[in-house]
CSV table of C-alpha atoms in Angstrom, one decimal:
chain,number,residue,atom,x,y,z
I,13,MET,CA,120.0,97.5,127.1
I,14,ARG,CA,124.0,97.2,127.9
I,15,LEU,CA,124.2,101.2,127.9
I,16,HIS,CA,122.2,101.4,130.9
I,17,TYR,CA,125.9,100.7,132.2
I,18,PHE,CA,128.1,102.2,129.6
I,19,ALA,CA,129.3,105.3,132.0
I,20,VAL,CA,130.2,102.5,134.4
I,21,ALA,CA,132.0,100.5,132.2
I,22,ARG,CA,134.0,103.1,130.6
I,23,ARG,CA,135.3,104.2,133.8
I,24,GLN,CA,136.5,100.7,134.9
I,25,LEU,CA,138.1,100.0,131.3
I,26,LEU,CA,139.9,103.5,131.2
I,27,THR,CA,141.1,103.0,135.0
I,28,SER,CA,142.1,99.2,135.3
I,29,SER,CA,145.3,97.1,135.5
I,30,SER,CA,147.0,96.0,132.5
I,31,LEU,CA,147.2,92.7,130.6
I,32,ARG,CA,150.5,91.0,129.5
I,33,LEU,CA,151.7,91.2,126.1
I,34,ALA,CA,152.2,87.8,123.5
I,35,SER,CA,155.8,88.3,124.0
I,36,GLN,CA,158.8,89.6,125.3
I,37,ALA,CA,158.3,92.9,123.0
I,38,SER,CA,159.1,96.0,124.5
I,39,LEU,CA,155.7,97.3,123.7
I,40,LYS,CA,153.7,97.9,126.3
I,41,ALA,CA,149.8,96.9,126.4
I,42,ALA,CA,146.9,99.2,127.9
I,43,PRO,CA,145.0,98.6,130.5
I,44,ILE,CA,141.7,96.7,130.3
I,45,SER,CA,141.0,94.6,133.5
I,46,LEU,CA,137.6,95.4,134.7
I,47,CYS,CA,136.9,93.7,137.9
I,48,PRO,CA,138.6,93.3,141.4
I,49,ARG,CA,140.9,90.2,141.7
I,50,ARG,CA,139.7,87.3,144.3
I,51,PHE,CA,142.4,86.0,146.2
I,52,ASN,CA,142.7,83.1,148.6
I,53,SER,CA,143.2,84.5,152.1
I,54,SER,CA,146.2,81.6,152.7
I,55,THR,CA,148.3,82.3,149.5
I,56,THR,CA,147.5,85.7,148.6
I,57,ARG,CA,146.6,84.7,144.9
I,58,PRO,CA,143.8,84.8,142.8
I,59,LEU,CA,141.2,81.8,142.4
I,60,LYS,CA,141.0,81.0,138.9
I,61,GLU,CA,137.3,80.4,137.4
I,62,SER,CA,136.2,77.1,137.0
I,63,LEU,CA,136.4,76.2,133.0
I,64,SER,CA,132.8,75.9,131.8
I,65,PRO,CA,132.5,73.7,128.6
I,66,LEU,CA,132.3,76.7,126.5
I,67,ALA,CA,135.7,77.8,128.2
I,68,LYS,CA,137.8,74.3,128.3
I,69,HIS,CA,136.8,74.3,124.5
I,70,LEU,CA,138.3,77.7,124.2
I,71,HIS,CA,141.2,77.2,126.5
I,72,ASP,CA,142.2,73.8,124.7
I,73,SER,CA,141.9,75.4,121.2
I,74,MET,CA,143.9,78.0,122.1
I,75,LYS,CA,146.7,75.5,123.7
I,76,ILE,CA,146.9,74.2,120.1
I,77,THR,CA,146.4,77.0,117.7
I,78,GLY,CA,147.8,79.6,119.6
I,79,PRO,CA,145.5,83.1,120.3
I,80,ILE,CA,142.3,84.1,118.5
I,81,THR,CA,141.0,87.1,117.3
I,82,MET,CA,138.8,89.3,119.6
I,83,ALA,CA,135.9,88.6,116.6
I,84,HIS,CA,136.3,84.8,117.0
I,85,TYR,CA,136.5,84.9,120.5
I,86,MET,CA,133.0,87.0,120.4
I,87,ARG,CA,131.5,84.7,118.0
I,88,GLN,CA,132.0,81.7,120.1
I,89,VAL,CA,130.9,83.5,123.2
I,90,LEU,CA,127.9,84.7,121.8
I,91,VAL,CA,126.4,82.6,119.5
I,92,ASN,CA,128.3,79.0,119.8
I,93,PRO,CA,125.5,76.3,119.2
I,94,LEU,CA,126.3,74.6,122.2
I,95,SER,CA,126.6,77.0,124.9
I,96,GLY,CA,126.8,80.7,123.1
I,97,TYR,CA,125.4,83.4,125.1
I,98,TYR,CA,122.3,83.8,122.7
I,99,MET,CA,121.8,80.1,122.5
I,100,LYS,CA,120.7,79.7,126.0
I,101,GLY,CA,117.0,81.5,125.4
I,102,ASP,CA,115.6,84.5,126.8
I,103,VAL,CA,118.2,87.1,128.7
I,104,PHE,CA,116.2,90.0,128.2
I,105,GLY,CA,114.4,92.2,131.0
I,106,THR,CA,114.7,92.7,134.5
I,107,GLU,CA,115.2,88.6,134.8
I,108,GLY,CA,117.8,88.6,132.7
I,109,ASP,CA,121.1,90.2,132.1
I,110,PHE,CA,120.0,93.8,130.8
I,111,VAL,CA,116.7,95.8,129.5
I,112,THR,CA,116.3,97.1,126.1
I,113,SER,CA,114.1,100.4,124.9
I,114,PRO,CA,111.3,98.2,123.6
I,115,GLU,CA,110.9,96.1,127.1
I,116,ILE,CA,111.1,99.9,129.1
I,117,SER,CA,107.8,101.0,127.2
I,118,GLN,CA,105.7,100.1,124.6
I,119,MET,CA,105.7,103.8,123.4
I,120,PHE,CA,109.2,102.9,121.9
I,121,GLY,CA,107.9,100.3,119.5
I,122,GLU,CA,104.4,102.1,118.6
I,123,LEU,CA,106.8,105.5,117.4
I,124,ALA,CA,108.7,103.3,115.9
I,125,GLY,CA,105.9,101.7,114.3
I,126,ILE,CA,104.8,105.3,113.1
I,127,TRP,CA,108.0,106.1,111.6
I,128,TYR,CA,107.8,103.6,108.9
I,129,LEU,CA,103.9,104.4,108.5
I,130,THR,CA,105.2,108.2,107.8
I,131,GLU,CA,107.9,106.5,105.4
I,132,TRP,CA,105.6,104.7,103.5
I,133,HIS,CA,103.5,107.6,102.9
I,134,ARG,CA,106.5,109.4,102.0
I,135,LEU,CA,108.2,107.1,99.8
I,136,GLY,CA,104.7,106.5,97.6
I,137,LYS,CA,102.6,104.1,99.7
I,138,PRO,CA,103.8,100.4,97.8
I,139,SER,CA,101.1,98.0,97.6
I,140,LYS,CA,103.4,95.1,98.8
I,141,THR,CA,105.7,95.4,101.7
I,142,GLN,CA,107.6,93.2,104.5
I,143,LEU,CA,108.9,94.0,108.3
I,144,VAL,CA,112.2,92.7,108.6
I,145,GLU,CA,113.7,92.8,112.4
I,146,PHE,CA,117.6,91.7,112.9
I,147,GLY,CA,117.9,89.8,116.2
I,148,PRO,CA,114.5,90.8,117.4
I,149,GLY,CA,115.1,89.8,121.3
I,150,ARG,CA,111.7,89.0,122.7
I,151,GLY,CA,109.3,90.0,120.0
I,152,THR,CA,108.7,93.0,121.9
I,153,LEU,CA,109.4,95.5,119.6
I,154,MET,CA,107.7,94.2,116.8
I,155,ASP,CA,105.0,93.3,118.5
I,156,ASP,CA,104.5,97.0,119.8
I,157,MET,CA,105.0,98.2,116.2
I,158,LEU,CA,102.4,95.8,114.7
I,159,ARG,CA,100.0,97.0,117.1
I,160,ALA,CA,100.6,100.4,116.4
I,161,MET,CA,100.4,99.8,112.5
I,162,ALA,CA,97.4,98.0,112.5
I,163,ARG,CA,95.4,101.2,113.4
I,164,PHE,CA,96.1,102.5,109.6
I,165,PRO,CA,94.5,99.4,107.4
I,166,GLU,CA,95.9,101.2,104.4
I,167,MET,CA,99.1,100.4,104.9
I,168,TYR,CA,98.8,97.4,107.6
I,169,LYS,CA,97.3,95.2,104.5
I,170,THR,CA,100.1,95.7,102.3
I,171,ILE,CA,102.4,93.5,104.6
I,172,GLN,CA,103.1,90.5,103.2
I,173,GLY,CA,105.2,89.2,106.2
I,174,VAL,CA,107.2,89.8,109.1
I,175,GLN,CA,110.6,88.7,108.6
I,176,LEU,CA,112.7,87.7,111.9
I,177,VAL,CA,116.6,87.2,111.3
I,178,GLU,CA,117.2,85.2,114.5
I,179,ALA,CA,119.9,82.5,115.2
I,180,SER,CA,118.9,81.4,118.2
I,181,PRO,CA,116.3,78.4,118.8
I,182,GLY,CA,115.4,79.4,122.2
I,183,LEU,CA,114.8,83.1,121.3
I,184,ARG,CA,112.3,81.6,118.2
I,185,LYS,CA,109.8,80.3,120.8
I,186,VAL,CA,110.1,83.4,122.8
I,187,GLN,CA,109.5,85.4,119.7
I,188,ARG,CA,106.8,82.9,118.7
I,189,ALA,CA,104.8,83.1,122.0
I,190,LYS,CA,104.9,86.9,121.9
I,191,LEU,CA,104.0,87.5,118.0
I,192,VAL,CA,101.4,85.0,117.9
I,193,PRO,CA,99.7,84.7,121.4
I,194,GLY,CA,98.5,81.4,122.3
I,195,SER,CA,100.3,79.4,119.8
I,196,GLN,CA,102.4,76.3,120.2
I,197,GLU,CA,105.5,74.9,119.0
I,198,SER,CA,103.4,72.4,116.6
I,199,ASP,CA,102.0,75.4,115.2
I,200,VAL,CA,105.3,76.0,113.7
I,201,LYS,CA,105.5,74.8,110.2
I,202,LEU,CA,108.4,74.6,108.1
I,203,VAL,CA,107.4,75.9,104.8
I,204,GLU,CA,109.0,77.2,101.5
I,205,ASP,CA,108.7,81.1,101.1
I,206,SER,CA,108.1,82.9,97.7
I,207,GLN,CA,111.8,82.5,96.6
I,208,ASN,CA,111.5,78.5,97.3
I,209,VAL,CA,113.7,79.1,100.5
I,210,PRO,CA,113.0,76.8,103.3
I,211,VAL,CA,111.7,78.8,106.5
I,212,GLN,CA,109.9,78.5,110.0
I,213,GLN,CA,106.6,80.0,110.2
I,214,CYS,CA,103.5,80.5,112.4
I,215,ILE,CA,100.5,82.6,111.6
I,216,ARG,CA,99.3,85.4,113.6
I,217,SER,CA,95.1,85.7,113.8
I,218,ASP,CA,95.5,88.8,111.7
I,219,GLY,CA,96.8,86.6,109.0
I,220,ILE,CA,100.1,87.7,108.8
I,221,ALA,CA,103.1,85.3,108.6
I,222,ILE,CA,105.9,85.4,110.9
I,223,ASN,CA,108.7,83.6,109.3
I,224,TRP,CA,112.2,82.9,110.9
I,225,TYR,CA,115.5,83.3,108.7
I,226,ASP,CA,118.9,82.3,109.4
I,227,GLY,CA,120.4,85.5,107.8
I,228,ILE,CA,120.0,88.4,105.2
I,229,GLU,CA,120.8,86.6,102.4
I,230,ASP,CA,117.7,84.5,102.4
I,231,LEU,CA,115.1,87.0,102.5
I,232,PRO,CA,112.5,87.9,99.9
I,233,GLU,CA,112.5,90.3,97.7
I,234,THR,CA,109.9,93.0,98.7
I,235,TRP,CA,109.8,96.6,99.3
I,236,SER,CA,111.1,96.5,102.8
I,237,MET,CA,110.9,98.1,106.6
I,238,ILE,CA,114.4,97.1,108.1
I,239,MET,CA,114.7,97.4,112.0
I,240,ALA,CA,118.4,96.9,113.5
I,241,HIS,CA,117.7,97.9,117.3
I,242,GLU,CA,121.0,97.1,119.3
I,243,PHE,CA,121.8,94.2,116.4
I,244,PHE,CA,125.1,95.9,115.6
I,245,ASP,CA,126.8,96.2,118.9
I,246,ALA,CA,126.5,92.2,119.0
I,247,LEU,CA,128.3,91.6,116.0
I,248,ALA,CA,132.2,90.8,116.2
I,249,ILE,CA,135.2,93.0,116.5
I,250,HIS,CA,138.3,93.1,115.6
I,251,THR,CA,140.6,95.5,118.0
I,252,PHE,CA,144.0,97.0,117.0
I,253,GLU,CA,146.6,99.1,118.8
I,254,LYS,CA,148.8,102.1,117.2
I,255,THR,CA,152.6,101.1,117.9
I,256,ASP,CA,155.7,102.6,116.4
I,257,GLU,CA,155.4,99.8,114.2
I,258,GLY,CA,151.5,100.3,112.7
I,259,TRP,CA,148.6,98.9,113.7
I,260,ARG,CA,148.9,95.3,115.6
I,261,GLU,CA,146.2,93.1,116.4
I,262,MET,CA,145.0,92.4,120.3
I,263,LEU,CA,144.1,88.7,120.5
I,264,VAL,CA,142.7,86.3,123.3
I,265,ASP,CA,144.9,84.0,124.4
I,266,PHE,CA,144.5,81.6,127.5
I,267,ASP,CA,145.8,82.5,130.8
I,268,ASP,CA,147.3,80.0,133.2
I,269,THR,CA,149.4,82.5,135.5
I,270,ASN,CA,148.2,83.3,139.1
I,271,GLU,CA,147.9,87.1,138.1
I,272,THR,CA,144.1,87.0,137.8
I,273,GLU,CA,141.2,85.0,138.5
I,274,TYR,CA,140.5,84.8,134.5
I,275,ASN,CA,141.1,82.0,132.3
I,276,PHE,CA,141.8,84.4,129.4
I,277,ARG,CA,143.4,87.8,128.8
I,278,LEU,CA,144.4,90.4,126.0
I,279,VAL,CA,147.6,89.8,124.2
I,280,ARG,CA,149.2,92.3,121.3
I,281,CYS,CA,150.6,90.3,118.6
I,282,PRO,CA,154.1,91.3,117.9
I,283,GLN,CA,153.6,91.0,114.1
I,284,GLU,CA,151.1,92.2,111.6
I,285,THR,CA,148.0,89.8,111.3
I,286,ASN,CA,145.9,89.8,108.0
I,287,ALA,CA,143.5,91.6,109.5
I,288,SER,CA,145.7,94.5,111.0
I,289,LYS,CA,147.0,94.8,107.1
I,290,THR,CA,143.6,95.0,105.6
I,291,LEU,CA,141.2,96.5,108.1
I,292,THR,CA,143.4,99.7,108.9
I,293,GLN,CA,144.1,101.0,105.5
I,294,ASP,CA,141.5,103.4,105.4
I,295,ASP,CA,142.2,107.0,106.0
I,296,MET,CA,140.1,107.5,108.8
I,297,PHE,CA,142.4,105.5,111.0
I,298,LYS,CA,145.6,107.6,109.4
I,299,ASP,CA,146.0,110.0,112.4
I,300,TYR,CA,145.8,107.9,115.1
I,301,LYS,CA,148.7,108.1,118.2
I,302,THR,CA,150.8,105.4,119.0
I,303,GLY,CA,148.9,103.8,122.2
I,304,ASP,CA,145.7,104.3,120.6
I,305,ARG,CA,143.2,101.7,119.8
I,306,ILE,CA,140.2,100.7,117.7
I,307,GLU,CA,137.5,98.5,117.6
I,308,VAL,CA,136.7,97.4,113.6
I,309,SER,CA,133.6,95.2,112.9
I,310,PRO,CA,133.9,93.9,109.4
I,311,ASP,CA,131.0,91.5,110.3
I,312,SER,CA,128.9,94.9,110.8
I,313,TRP,CA,130.4,96.2,107.2
I,314,GLU,CA,129.1,93.4,105.5
I,315,VAL,CA,125.5,93.3,106.7
I,316,MET,CA,125.0,96.9,106.3
I,317,ARG,CA,125.8,96.8,103.0
I,318,LYS,CA,123.6,93.7,102.2
I,319,MET,CA,120.7,95.7,103.9
I,320,ALA,CA,121.5,98.7,101.6
I,321,GLU,CA,121.4,96.4,98.5
I,322,LEU,CA,118.3,95.0,99.5
I,323,VAL,CA,116.6,98.7,99.8
I,324,ASP,CA,118.4,99.6,96.6
I,325,ARG,CA,116.8,96.6,94.3
I,326,ASN,CA,113.3,96.5,96.1
I,327,GLY,CA,113.2,99.8,97.9
I,328,GLY,CA,112.3,100.3,101.4
I,329,VAL,CA,113.7,102.1,104.3
I,330,GLY,CA,115.5,101.2,107.4
I,331,LEU,CA,116.8,102.2,111.0
I,332,ALA,CA,119.5,101.2,113.0
I,333,ILE,CA,119.5,101.9,116.8
I,334,ASP,CA,122.2,101.3,118.9
I,335,TYR,CA,124.8,103.2,121.5
I,336,GLY,CA,127.6,104.3,119.7
I,337,GLN,CA,129.7,107.5,117.5
I,338,ASP,CA,130.2,108.4,114.0
I,339,TYR,CA,133.8,107.5,114.2
I,340,ALA,CA,135.7,104.2,115.6
I,341,GLN,CA,136.4,103.6,119.0
I,342,GLY,CA,138.3,101.9,121.4
I,343,HIS,CA,138.1,100.5,124.6
I,344,THR,CA,134.4,100.2,124.5
I,345,LEU,CA,134.1,96.1,124.6
I,346,ARG,CA,131.8,95.6,127.3
I,347,ALA,CA,130.1,92.6,129.5
I,348,ILE,CA,126.8,92.4,131.3
I,349,ARG,CA,125.5,89.9,133.8
I,350,GLN,CA,122.7,90.1,136.1
I,351,HIS,CA,122.9,93.7,135.4
I,352,LYS,CA,126.1,94.0,136.2
I,353,ILE,CA,129.6,94.7,134.4
I,354,VAL,CA,131.5,92.1,134.4
I,355,HIS,CA,135.0,91.4,133.0
I,356,PRO,CA,134.6,90.3,129.0
I,357,MET,CA,137.1,87.2,129.6
I,358,SER,CA,135.1,86.1,132.7
I,359,ASP,CA,133.3,82.9,132.0
I,360,PRO,CA,132.5,83.3,128.4
I,361,GLY,CA,129.2,82.5,127.4
I,362,SER,CA,127.6,83.6,130.9
I,363,ALA,CA,127.6,87.3,130.0
I,364,ASP,CA,126.7,89.1,126.9
I,365,LEU,CA,129.3,91.0,125.0
I,366,SER,CA,128.9,94.3,123.1
I,367,ALA,CA,131.1,97.4,121.8
I,368,ASP,CA,129.9,100.5,120.4
I,369,VAL,CA,129.0,101.3,116.9
I,370,ASP,CA,130.8,102.6,114.5
I,371,PHE,CA,127.7,104.9,112.5
I,372,LEU,CA,130.2,106.5,109.8
I,373,ALA,CA,131.3,102.8,108.9
I,374,LEU,CA,127.5,101.6,108.4
I,375,LYS,CA,126.8,104.9,106.4
I,376,ASN,CA,129.9,104.1,104.0
I,377,MET,CA,128.8,100.8,103.4
I,378,ALA,CA,125.5,102.3,102.2
I,379,LYS,CA,127.4,104.4,99.7
I,380,PRO,CA,128.0,102.0,97.0
I,381,SER,CA,123.9,101.2,96.9
I,382,SER,CA,123.9,104.4,94.4
I,383,ASN,CA,119.9,105.0,95.1
I,384,VAL,CA,120.0,104.8,99.0
I,385,SER,CA,120.8,107.6,101.3
I,386,THR,CA,121.5,107.6,104.8
I,387,TYR,CA,120.5,110.4,107.4
I,388,GLY,CA,121.9,110.7,111.1
I,389,PRO,CA,122.7,109.5,113.4
I,390,VAL,CA,120.3,111.6,115.7
I,391,THR,CA,119.8,110.8,119.0
I,392,GLN,CA,117.1,108.6,120.6
I,393,GLY,CA,115.8,111.5,122.6
I,394,HIS,CA,115.3,113.8,119.1
I,395,PHE,CA,113.9,111.2,117.5
I,396,LEU,CA,111.3,110.1,119.9
I,397,HIS,CA,110.3,113.7,120.5
I,398,SER,CA,110.0,114.3,116.8
I,399,LEU,CA,107.4,111.5,117.0
I,400,GLY,CA,105.4,113.0,119.6
I,401,ILE,CA,106.3,110.9,122.4
I,402,GLU,CA,105.4,113.6,125.0
I,403,THR,CA,101.8,113.5,123.4
I,404,ARG,CA,101.8,109.8,123.4
I,405,LEU,CA,102.6,109.7,127.3
I,406,LYS,CA,99.5,111.9,128.0
I,407,MET,CA,97.4,109.2,126.3
I,408,LEU,CA,98.9,106.8,128.2
I,409,LEU,CA,98.4,108.5,131.4
I,410,LYS,CA,94.8,109.1,131.0
I,411,SER,CA,94.3,105.5,131.2
I,412,ALA,CA,96.3,104.8,134.0
I,413,LYS,CA,94.6,102.9,136.8
I,414,THR,CA,96.6,104.0,139.9
I,415,ARG,CA,99.1,106.7,140.8
I,416,GLU,CA,101.8,104.2,140.6
I,417,ARG,CA,101.3,102.7,137.4
I,418,ALA,CA,101.2,106.6,135.9
I,419,LEU,CA,104.7,107.3,138.0
I,420,ASP,CA,106.0,104.2,136.1
I,421,MET,CA,105.0,105.5,132.5
I,422,ILE,CA,106.6,109.0,133.2
I,423,LYS,CA,110.0,107.1,134.8
I,424,SER,CA,110.0,105.0,131.6
I,425,TYR,CA,109.4,108.4,129.5
I,426,GLU,CA,112.7,109.7,131.2
I,427,ARG,CA,114.8,106.9,130.5
I,428,LEU,CA,114.2,106.8,126.8
I,429,VAL,CA,114.6,110.4,126.5
I,430,ASN,CA,116.9,112.0,129.4
I,431,PRO,CA,120.2,113.0,128.0
I,432,ASP,CA,121.9,111.6,131.3
I,433,GLU,CA,120.4,108.0,130.8
I,434,MET,CA,119.1,106.7,126.8
I,435,GLY,CA,118.3,109.6,125.3
I,436,GLN,CA,122.1,110.9,124.3
I,437,ILE,CA,124.1,107.7,124.1
I,438,TYR,CA,121.8,105.8,121.8
I,439,LYS,CA,121.7,107.0,118.5
I,440,VAL,CA,119.3,106.3,115.3
I,441,LEU,CA,120.5,106.0,111.7
I,442,ALA,CA,118.0,106.0,108.9
I,443,PHE,CA,118.4,104.8,105.2
I,444,ALA,CA,116.1,105.0,102.8
I,445,LYS,CA,116.0,104.4,98.6
I,446,ASP,CA,114.8,108.0,98.1
I,447,LYS,CA,117.0,110.0,95.4
I,448,ASP,CA,114.2,109.7,93.3
I,449,ASN,CA,112.0,111.5,95.9
I,450,SER,CA,114.4,114.3,97.2
I,451,SER,CA,111.6,116.6,98.1
I,452,SER,CA,111.0,115.4,101.2
I,453,LEU,CA,113.0,114.0,104.2
I,454,PRO,CA,112.4,111.4,106.9
I,455,VAL,CA,110.8,112.5,110.0
I,456,ALA,CA,112.9,113.6,113.1
I,457,PHE,CA,116.0,113.9,109.9
I,458,GLU,CA,114.9,117.1,108.7
I,459,THR,CA,118.2,119.3,110.0
I,460,SER,CA,120.1,115.9,108.9
I,461,PRO,CA,121.1,116.4,105.1
I,462,PRO,CA,120.9,113.2,103.2
I,463,LYS,CA,124.5,111.2,102.4
């Protein structure tokens, strides 16, 4: 997805011009500008971007209430019901703004499905299960997983339903078309699930129900196979900068100056905010130096905690696959529009926003669920090789009808596993309720001791 452009974004983030502060305090803001400025040749001043309805809403709101947190800005940009980025429908693939691993090759989803199959065996072959995916995109990953699982009827017949946690009405339509081929919008019914929660539902030809949920709170209480692929990177972050007086929050404010073409800018709050007081108290943030920045995602913490609790109550396993590190970072916020890096403040709602995932924080959120173990993260390349991607590639190459098709398969394989592409920067974190089954470890995580 967005990490195909990560190296470029990181260089631009760290070599760009600086933004102004919220006050006249002597503290200096770190660089953040990503894009070259546009100048009017007659005035040598940058031309401001036109204000979209969402940008105007944000601009007018800030004039009244003042700067907003980065977390609030990201939520507005991505999921505002009227004009948020993900609300407009299909943004994936070569004709969209970015490409994800499942869109690159069917092998990714097929091997993910096989991983869940091995976990189902390892954890006692439960008789009733459900598949849960957060942020399912086009439905490609789930479609590939189901196709692989269907080759194993003993396991496949245990699936009580596929639960998709998706906020976008447009993407729900795309997912329905992918997962229930030949279906129409009229085939989607509003029903009550086993817990009397109203859900949108469409039934596949194999009898499996595809259900759409607004949030994790409403999911059925069933042994779960959870997938969060490139989900956590899009959840809102707070950004903080270390100063001589302690952590200060970076906020988003309107920019009516002639200094840049953008209508918004990052500013540093001169005082503590509630977020800077409460979200930076952990010992893992104590060794940072003045001028350092960190990005913290309490939204991610909350979702991961609820995932672990769902698995702890009912049994199950999960994967979080994303780009990031096993620690908090700063300067990773990026925007992608039509496969190009753009400034995060440029034309809000027209580009995808994302930030690196802090896998250590996710693991910490699973700890209170006493029977849930976490594994990794390991690299995506290691994960796919452990599941036999080379063998799967050889099988697919035998069916390739043209040389061009075979070369495309090889190229896709390289993109997924090559350390210089997606194989190293993407990480895979696993979690499972398995502390009563400590004699075995999940496939691909045999050298990663449980936490």
